[in-house]
Structures are given as C-alpha cells and as structure tokens.
Amino acid sequence: MLETMNEVKVLRDPIHGYIHVRLNVVWECINSAPMQRLKRIRQLGGAFQVYHTAEHSRFSHSLGVYEITRRMVEEIQDLRQGLSEEEKVTVMLAGLLHDLGHGPFSHAFESVTMTHHEQMTRRIILEPSEVHDALVRCDPSLPEKVASVIDHTHPNPVLSQMISGQLDADRMDYLLRDAYFTGTKYGEFDLERILRTLRVRQGKLVVKESGMHSVEDYIMARYHMYWQVYFHPVSRSFEAMLTSLFCRLKQMARQDHPDLKRLPFLIPFLSDGPVSVQDHFLMDEPACNYGFNCLRMSEDPIASDLAGRLLDRRLFQDEALSEKGQRERLRCLLMEQGWDPEYYLLSDEVRQRPYQPYQGMENSMAWVLMETGEIRELSQASEIVEALVQGQSRNDQRLYYPRQLQRY
Ligand code: ZN
C-alpha cells in the first residue's frame, strides 16, 4: 500500500539543496538500521588520507541517488507519463538502497572478504532485515522488484539504466558529491541540463542532441575524477596496506592467535567462509578503527606495525612499476633490512577508460537522440567521446613499500 506522509520531509543537502521524501516506505527505509549504518562508512575509502575533507558517507550519497531518481520520475515527462506508480516507487527505492551492502573502506574491503557489495545489497533487501520488513509492509512483492532493478533483471530495462547505466543517478551523484567534498573542480558538470534533456525512446534512456555537450562534460568529469581522486596513489597505498593487514590477520586467525579474541567482530571476515547479514551489519569503519587501536598493542609485530601506520597515516611510498627486475630488487632490499616482503612489498594495477561502449552490452552505452529523430550511440554522435574511445586506455601499475627501510 502506497502511503504518503502528512507533510513532505525535506533534508538539507549541499549537492541538491534539499532531498524530498513524500512516501512512507522511503522514510521508513531511511530510518532503518541498515541505512543508518551507512553513516559509518565513508563514500571514498582511503581518499580522506589525500583529501582531508573527503569524509562524506555512503548514507549522504544514497540519499543523493534517491533524489536524482525522484527528480527523474517526476520531472522527465517520458518517465512521469510512461512509468507506472509502482515502477516509480521501485526505482526510487532501488536508488536509495543500492549501496547497502558496502563494507568499510569501500572496495578495499571487498578484496579482503571476496564478497561483492552487490550480492550483500541483494541479501539485505531479500532476507529478513528492517529494510526488507519496511518494503514488505508496503507491498509483499517489493523486495524482489527492488532487487531486480539493482541486478538488472527487472522487465523494464529503463529502471536499471536510471540507477546504473551510463547516464545514471548513481554516477551523477557520486561525481558531484566527491568533487564537492574533495574540493576538486574536475567532477563538476551540468546536472540540470542533463535532466532537462533526458528522454525515453525505444526502451532506452537517451539524451537530446542539444544536451550532448553537458554529457561530454560529464564523461570528462569521470576521466579526471578517476585519475585525480579515485586512483590517487596515496589512497591506493592506504588501501593496499589495509589489505595487507587483513592478510596478516587471516594468518593469525589460522593460528588461533589470542589477540583476536578481543576482536570477535573481525573473526567472520578472517576465514574464507560466507559472511552473514548480521556479521555484515556489525562491521563498519568505527569497528575497524577500534580493532586497529587494539592491534597496536598486539604481540604480533607485523599486525601492530601495520595497524599503527594506518591510524597515524605513516603510509608506504609508491613507485611506478616500470622496469624488469624492479620488484625483485626491492624484495631483496626489504629482506636485507628485515622486512617480510609478503606484507611490506605491495602492488596494484588500475586501468580506466571514462567511457567504453561494448557491442551487445546495453548498460555500457549512452544514447543520443539526434535532431533528425535518429538514435546514435554516444561515440558515434560526439567527436570528443569518439577520440576518448579510440585512444589507448590508460593503466598504472605501482609498488608500495615502507618509506624508511629500517626494521620495525
Ligand atoms: Zn553508489
């Protein structure tokens, strides 16, 4: 049953001005424990170690995605008239709930637990939880419908395109929000113009040719944000060290190390077994930081050293991997100085193209409605985007190791 509230709730937001909530079910989801937990997870993982104001949470981002989705269904005529009331509620809820499954420190934690946040999001919506119960109270089939938008199996593909396509509410919110909170200007683009020029044609979300320049700007914003913020070597160093600490903790768990008895909430994440929804709810960034504080006093010198380094920002230095034998040379040097290279010589590789359409993969493509009425894939309509698609994809491989090669 779709109940509206007596009065519209408005929440202040620096990106959208206000977030508007009219529906009871949306308000109940916002006030549920799984959503409130997202206030304890930063949106940008280790980026706060580079951009000190990048402390915004997944909660504020989730509200922002909801607000863009709400504006889409209310302000874009094709969606306002073309979607049923039930589809509108479903897609707004999918926008609000799409990040529920995130663990602490974003994607770094996924590599530790080997679970993807999408799977966990799905489980929180479908298995008993406060969010699930709120959805069922509104309509017993709502959990399944919302989950199907998130995993792209909903019969109306436009709903998934709105949340995670190419011109989607998720990306539009995080680029603007991350640019605002890091203080970088690269992520800015004209959201109002894109929303004004969005249409639905042939079951696709398309942008009118007159809005194409703002879409080009948005694609460029993605490109700059990736290299300046998301792939910054310092936040990658933080994330690599976090992964290294968890590898050490897994090793300690295998040996039943007594120090871990004081940190029972970490235990489920230290074996390769499945993690329950309840374990997931208890795991957030304050819990991790408390754990790191306790580990400072650990008898295990590696765990104690890495935990202290993460808390005090004594991060490893980074070096581009450019020549053969470089890794081996560093490995020998570290061993000579008494460092265990398994935990003290780390590496990663990132690769990114701001836009890469794949034939047959609808979600990877953005579409432009030309003045002639023809629909073209974005790189066929824009010379700037065409150049980006045809250029080399940029990749960056780095090694990380302690700044002073003295023994801990
Ligand atoms: Zn998101």
Tab-separated table of N, CA and C and ligand atoms in Angstrom, residues 43 58 61 65 98-99 102 170 174, ligand 1:
chain	number	residue	atom	x	y	z
A	43	GLN	N	32.240	7.313	1.872
A	43	GLN	CA	31.978	7.078	0.454
A	43	GLN	C	33.273	6.762	-0.302
A	58	ARG	N	28.439	7.054	2.777
A	58	ARG	CA	27.588	6.363	1.793
A	58	ARG	C	26.124	6.707	2.029
A	61	HIS	N	25.420	9.934	0.060
A	61	HIS	CA	25.403	9.580	-1.371
A	61	HIS	C	24.108	8.843	-1.725
A	65	VAL	N	21.366	9.809	-4.581
A	65	VAL	CA	20.939	8.974	-5.716
A	65	VAL	C	19.409	8.882	-5.724
A	98	HIS	N	20.753	1.050	-3.094
A	98	HIS	CA	21.696	0.321	-3.955
A	98	HIS	C	23.058	0.050	-3.313
A	99	ASP	N	23.438	0.807	-2.280
A	99	ASP	CA	24.779	0.647	-1.698
A	99	ASP	C	24.771	0.012	-0.303
A	102	HIS	N	27.732	-2.276	1.168
A	102	HIS	CA	29.143	-1.884	1.250
A	102	HIS	C	29.736	-2.156	2.620
A	170	ASP	N	23.351	7.103	-9.905
A	170	ASP	CA	24.457	6.740	-9.014
A	170	ASP	C	25.708	7.549	-9.363
A	174	TYR	N	27.600	10.614	-7.329
A	174	TYR	CA	28.924	10.495	-6.694
A	174	TYR	C	29.964	11.412	-7.311
B	1	ZN	ZN	26.512	4.331	-5.273
